[in-house]
XYZ file of C-alpha atoms in Angstrom:
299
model
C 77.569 0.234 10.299
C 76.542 -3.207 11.349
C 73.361 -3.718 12.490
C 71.861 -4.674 16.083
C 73.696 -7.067 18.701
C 71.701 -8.467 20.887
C 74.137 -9.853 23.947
C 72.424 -12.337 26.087
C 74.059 -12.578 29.987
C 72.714 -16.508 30.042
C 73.319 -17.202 33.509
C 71.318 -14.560 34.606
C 68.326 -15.619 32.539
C 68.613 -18.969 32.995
C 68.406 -18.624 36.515
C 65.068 -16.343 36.787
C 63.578 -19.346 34.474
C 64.719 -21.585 36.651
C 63.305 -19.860 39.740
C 60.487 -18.670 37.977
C 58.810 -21.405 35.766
C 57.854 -24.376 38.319
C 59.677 -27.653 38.527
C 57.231 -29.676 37.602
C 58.194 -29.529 33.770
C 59.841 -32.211 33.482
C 61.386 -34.598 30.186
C 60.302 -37.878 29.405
C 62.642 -39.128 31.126
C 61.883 -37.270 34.362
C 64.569 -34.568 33.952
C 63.162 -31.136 35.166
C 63.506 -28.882 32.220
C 61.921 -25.585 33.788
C 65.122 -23.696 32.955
C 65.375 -24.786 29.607
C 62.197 -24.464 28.462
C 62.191 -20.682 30.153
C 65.739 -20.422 28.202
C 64.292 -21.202 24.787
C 60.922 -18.813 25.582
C 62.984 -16.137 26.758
C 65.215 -16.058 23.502
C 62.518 -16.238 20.950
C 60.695 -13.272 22.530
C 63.902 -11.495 22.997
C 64.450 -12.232 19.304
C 61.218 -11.458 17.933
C 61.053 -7.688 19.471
C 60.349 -4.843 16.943
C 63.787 -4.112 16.528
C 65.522 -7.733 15.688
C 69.122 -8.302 16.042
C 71.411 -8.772 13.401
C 73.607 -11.339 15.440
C 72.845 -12.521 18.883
C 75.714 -14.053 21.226
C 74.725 -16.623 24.310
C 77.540 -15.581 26.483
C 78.844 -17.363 29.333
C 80.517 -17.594 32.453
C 83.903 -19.541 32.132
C 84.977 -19.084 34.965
C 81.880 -17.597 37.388
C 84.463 -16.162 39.924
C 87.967 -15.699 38.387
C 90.938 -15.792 40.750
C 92.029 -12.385 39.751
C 88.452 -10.898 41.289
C 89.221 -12.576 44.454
C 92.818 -11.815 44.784
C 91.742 -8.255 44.782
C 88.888 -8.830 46.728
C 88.870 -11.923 48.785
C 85.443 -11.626 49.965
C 83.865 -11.326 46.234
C 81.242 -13.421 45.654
C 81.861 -15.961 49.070
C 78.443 -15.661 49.680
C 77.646 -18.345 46.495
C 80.001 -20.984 47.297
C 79.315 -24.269 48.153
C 79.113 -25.526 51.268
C 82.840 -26.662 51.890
C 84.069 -25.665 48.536
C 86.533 -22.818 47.614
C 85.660 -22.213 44.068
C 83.011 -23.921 43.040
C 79.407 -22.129 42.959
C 76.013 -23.504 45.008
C 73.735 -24.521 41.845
C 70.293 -25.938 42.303
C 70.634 -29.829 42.085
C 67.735 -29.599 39.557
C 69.511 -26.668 37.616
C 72.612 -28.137 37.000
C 71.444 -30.727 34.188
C 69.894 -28.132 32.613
C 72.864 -26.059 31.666
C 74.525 -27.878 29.162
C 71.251 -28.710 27.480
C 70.666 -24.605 27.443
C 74.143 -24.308 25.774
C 73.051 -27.343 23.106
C 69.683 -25.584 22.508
C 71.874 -22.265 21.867
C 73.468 -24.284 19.465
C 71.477 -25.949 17.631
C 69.637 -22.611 17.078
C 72.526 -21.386 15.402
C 73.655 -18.775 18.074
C 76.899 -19.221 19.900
C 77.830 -19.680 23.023
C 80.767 -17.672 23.454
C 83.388 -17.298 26.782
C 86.733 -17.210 27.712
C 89.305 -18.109 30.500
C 89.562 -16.241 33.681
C 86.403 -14.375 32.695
C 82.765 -13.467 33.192
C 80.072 -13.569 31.614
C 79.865 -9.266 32.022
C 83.808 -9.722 30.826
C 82.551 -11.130 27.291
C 79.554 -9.409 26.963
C 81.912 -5.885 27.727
C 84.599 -7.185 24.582
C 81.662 -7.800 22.302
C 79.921 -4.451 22.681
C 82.996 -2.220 22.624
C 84.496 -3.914 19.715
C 80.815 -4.016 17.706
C 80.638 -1.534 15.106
C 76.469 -0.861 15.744
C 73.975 -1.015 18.248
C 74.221 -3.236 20.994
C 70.994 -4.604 23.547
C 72.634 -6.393 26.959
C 69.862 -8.104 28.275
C 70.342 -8.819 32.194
C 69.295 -8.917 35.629
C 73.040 -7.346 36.464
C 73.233 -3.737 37.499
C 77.381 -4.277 36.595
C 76.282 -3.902 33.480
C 74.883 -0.532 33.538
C 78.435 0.923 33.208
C 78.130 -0.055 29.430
C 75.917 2.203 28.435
C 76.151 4.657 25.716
C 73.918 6.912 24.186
C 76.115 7.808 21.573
C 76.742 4.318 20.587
C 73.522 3.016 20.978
C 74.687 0.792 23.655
C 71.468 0.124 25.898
C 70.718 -2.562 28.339
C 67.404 -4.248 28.498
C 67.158 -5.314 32.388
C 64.913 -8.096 33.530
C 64.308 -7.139 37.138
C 60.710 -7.231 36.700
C 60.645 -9.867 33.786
C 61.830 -10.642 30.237
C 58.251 -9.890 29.327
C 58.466 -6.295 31.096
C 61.684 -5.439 30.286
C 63.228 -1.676 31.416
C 65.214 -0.181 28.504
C 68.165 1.280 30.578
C 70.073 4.156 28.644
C 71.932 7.529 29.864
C 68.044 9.083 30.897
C 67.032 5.753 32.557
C 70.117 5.723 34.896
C 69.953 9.724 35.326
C 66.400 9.268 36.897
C 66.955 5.850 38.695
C 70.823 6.933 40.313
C 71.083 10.746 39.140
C 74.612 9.491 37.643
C 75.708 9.580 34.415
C 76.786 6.128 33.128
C 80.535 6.591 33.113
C 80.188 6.975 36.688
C 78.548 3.857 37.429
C 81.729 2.009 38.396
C 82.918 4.601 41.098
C 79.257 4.685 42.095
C 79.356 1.185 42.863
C 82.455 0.868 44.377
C 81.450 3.224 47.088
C 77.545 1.630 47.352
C 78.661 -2.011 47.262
C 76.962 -5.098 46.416
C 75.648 -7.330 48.794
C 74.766 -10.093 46.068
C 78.375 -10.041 44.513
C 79.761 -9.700 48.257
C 81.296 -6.277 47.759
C 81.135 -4.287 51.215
C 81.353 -0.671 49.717
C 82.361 1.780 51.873
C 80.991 2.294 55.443
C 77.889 4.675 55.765
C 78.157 5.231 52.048
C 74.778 4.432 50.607
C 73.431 5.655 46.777
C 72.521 9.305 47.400
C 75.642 9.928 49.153
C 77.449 7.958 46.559
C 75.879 9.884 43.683
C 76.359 13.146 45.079
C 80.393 12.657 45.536
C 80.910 11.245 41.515
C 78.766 14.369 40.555
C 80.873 16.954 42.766
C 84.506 15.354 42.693
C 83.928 13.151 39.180
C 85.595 10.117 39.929
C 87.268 8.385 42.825
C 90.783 9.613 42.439
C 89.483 13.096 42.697
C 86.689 11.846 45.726
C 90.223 10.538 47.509
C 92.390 13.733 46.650
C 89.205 15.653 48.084
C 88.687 13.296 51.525
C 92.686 14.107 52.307
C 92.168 17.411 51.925
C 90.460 19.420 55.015
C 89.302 22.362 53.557
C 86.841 20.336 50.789
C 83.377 19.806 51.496
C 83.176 16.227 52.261
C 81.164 15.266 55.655
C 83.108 14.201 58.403
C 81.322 10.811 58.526
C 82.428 9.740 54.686
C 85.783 11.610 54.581
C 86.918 9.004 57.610
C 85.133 6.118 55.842
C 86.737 7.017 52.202
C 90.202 6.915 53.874
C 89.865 3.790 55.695
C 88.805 1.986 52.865
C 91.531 3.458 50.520
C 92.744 -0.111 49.739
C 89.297 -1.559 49.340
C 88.421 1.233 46.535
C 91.650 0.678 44.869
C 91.027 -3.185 44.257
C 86.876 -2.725 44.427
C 87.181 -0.413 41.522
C 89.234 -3.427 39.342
C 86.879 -6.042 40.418
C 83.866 -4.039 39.652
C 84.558 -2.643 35.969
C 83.917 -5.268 32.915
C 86.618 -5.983 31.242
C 86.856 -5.099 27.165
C 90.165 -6.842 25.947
C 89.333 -10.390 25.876
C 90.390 -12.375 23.020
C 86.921 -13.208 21.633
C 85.928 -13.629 18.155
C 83.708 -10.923 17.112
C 80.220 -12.845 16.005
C 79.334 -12.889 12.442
C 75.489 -12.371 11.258
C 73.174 -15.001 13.037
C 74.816 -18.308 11.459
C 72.164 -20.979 10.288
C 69.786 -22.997 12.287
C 69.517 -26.779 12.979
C 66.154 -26.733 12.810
C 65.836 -30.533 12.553
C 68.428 -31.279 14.989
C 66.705 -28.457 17.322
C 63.076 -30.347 16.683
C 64.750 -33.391 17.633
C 66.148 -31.781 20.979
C 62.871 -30.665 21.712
C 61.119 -33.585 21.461
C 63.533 -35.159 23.525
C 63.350 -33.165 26.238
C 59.900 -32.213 25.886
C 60.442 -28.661 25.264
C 58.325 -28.843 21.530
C 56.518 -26.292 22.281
C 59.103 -23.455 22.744
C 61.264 -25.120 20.316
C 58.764 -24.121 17.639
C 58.441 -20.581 18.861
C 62.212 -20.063 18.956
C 62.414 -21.561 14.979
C 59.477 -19.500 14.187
C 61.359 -16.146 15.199
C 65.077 -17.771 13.401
């Protein structure tokens, strides 16, 4: 069995650095580097925890908002588009710099940066943990991602809601006491609750409990939809009206909202050597020495 992979959803960290770490870091040359240097911090604490990864994997988002998503769900993800643009997403004029210097950090550290057409950043990191033979950490501020999880794989998630410094080790127990669902529910769960942030509706007057308590009587949404036709089962007028009048939105919701795990992606070797000379270099550059040493101390 190979050992730990440690999956890294980089959009979603570099973003809480961004908004996190104030802009007043800035390069030499007046660039503000707050996301970067939170980037680089983030990964050599990630990489220095008790149990350290065999390989780690930077993945990214090729395409942030694939055209499949929104043929199936027009409204998915409108809510982060830039003014008068139809696919391109609303980034922080003093973030957008700052991402290809996070992917040349990645680099030069010796981790890659991995995505792939039409895809997400959940779509890669869901490829790379089914098709790892060994434990796999997801780290994230995405509760998409929760659907991965596997006790019997050792296939956790380590979510950064309040903080890569405070991060919540989600497995089967965590979501049992957060959603009382078991993880292979968490897509039909979802579905129904919807997602404000990713600008999925869910179905009227559906909220979590109510949610949770249909996957855990019926088991999945076929069955929940086979049991709102059907008079005699014990459904509550309220939902039973709202599960049939969304019977198209659940059909393409339930698409849109589970990762995908057949993208052609190379499975990562063992963590392949450092530039630590070129990364010194970067650093110094772009006045992120500091973090730059911590991250080589940890490779």
């Amino acid at each position: 069995m190979a050992g730990r992979l440690l999956l890294l959803d980089t959009a979603s960290l570099y973003y809480r650095a961004f908004f996190g770490i104030p802009d007043s870091l800035k390069a030499p040359d007046g660039t503000v580097v707050n996301a970067l240097r939170g980037m680089i911090d983030f990964t050599a604490t990630l990489i220095g925890r008790e149990d350290a990864p065999e390989a780690v994997v930077a993945c990214w988002d090729d395409d942030w908002r694939p055209q499949w998503r929104v043929d199936l769900v027009p409204s998915y993800k409108t809510q982060r588009l830039a003014d008068g643009s139809a696919d391109s997403e609303e980034t922080p004029d003093d973030l957008a710099p700052q991402v290809p210097l996070i992917a040349e950090a990645l680099a030069l550290a010796g981790i890659p940066v991995i995505g792939a057409p039409e895809a997400e950043a959940d779509d890669v990191i869901g490829t790379l943990a089914h098709r790892w033979h060994g434990p796999v950490d997801i780290v994230t501020g995405d509760r998409d991602l929760f659907q991965l999880v596997d006790d019997a794989r050792d296939v956790r998630v380590l979510y950064t809601a309040r903080g890569v410094a405070k991060l919540d080790t989600v497995d089967a127990a965590w979501i049992r006491s957060k959603y009382g669902i078991e993880p292979q529910a968490y897509v039909d769960f979802a579905v129904m609750r919807g997602d404000a942030s990713d600008g999925l509706p869910g179905v009227a007057g559906i909220g979590e409990k109510t949610a949770a308590t249909l996957v855990n009587e019926f088991g999945d949404l076929d069955a929940i939809l086979a049991a709102a036709d059907d008079d005699t089962s014990s459904i509550k007028p309220r939902p039973r009206t709202s599960l049939l009048d969304s019977r198209d939105y659940v059909d393409a919701a339930r698409t849109v909202v589970a990762v995908r795990q057949d993208l052609a992606v190379e499975v990562p070797s063992p963590r392949p050597a450092a530039d630590p000379e070129g990364l010194r270099a970067f650093g110094a550059r772009w006045g992120v020495d500091s973090p730059v040493v911590r991250l080589l101390a940890q490779l």
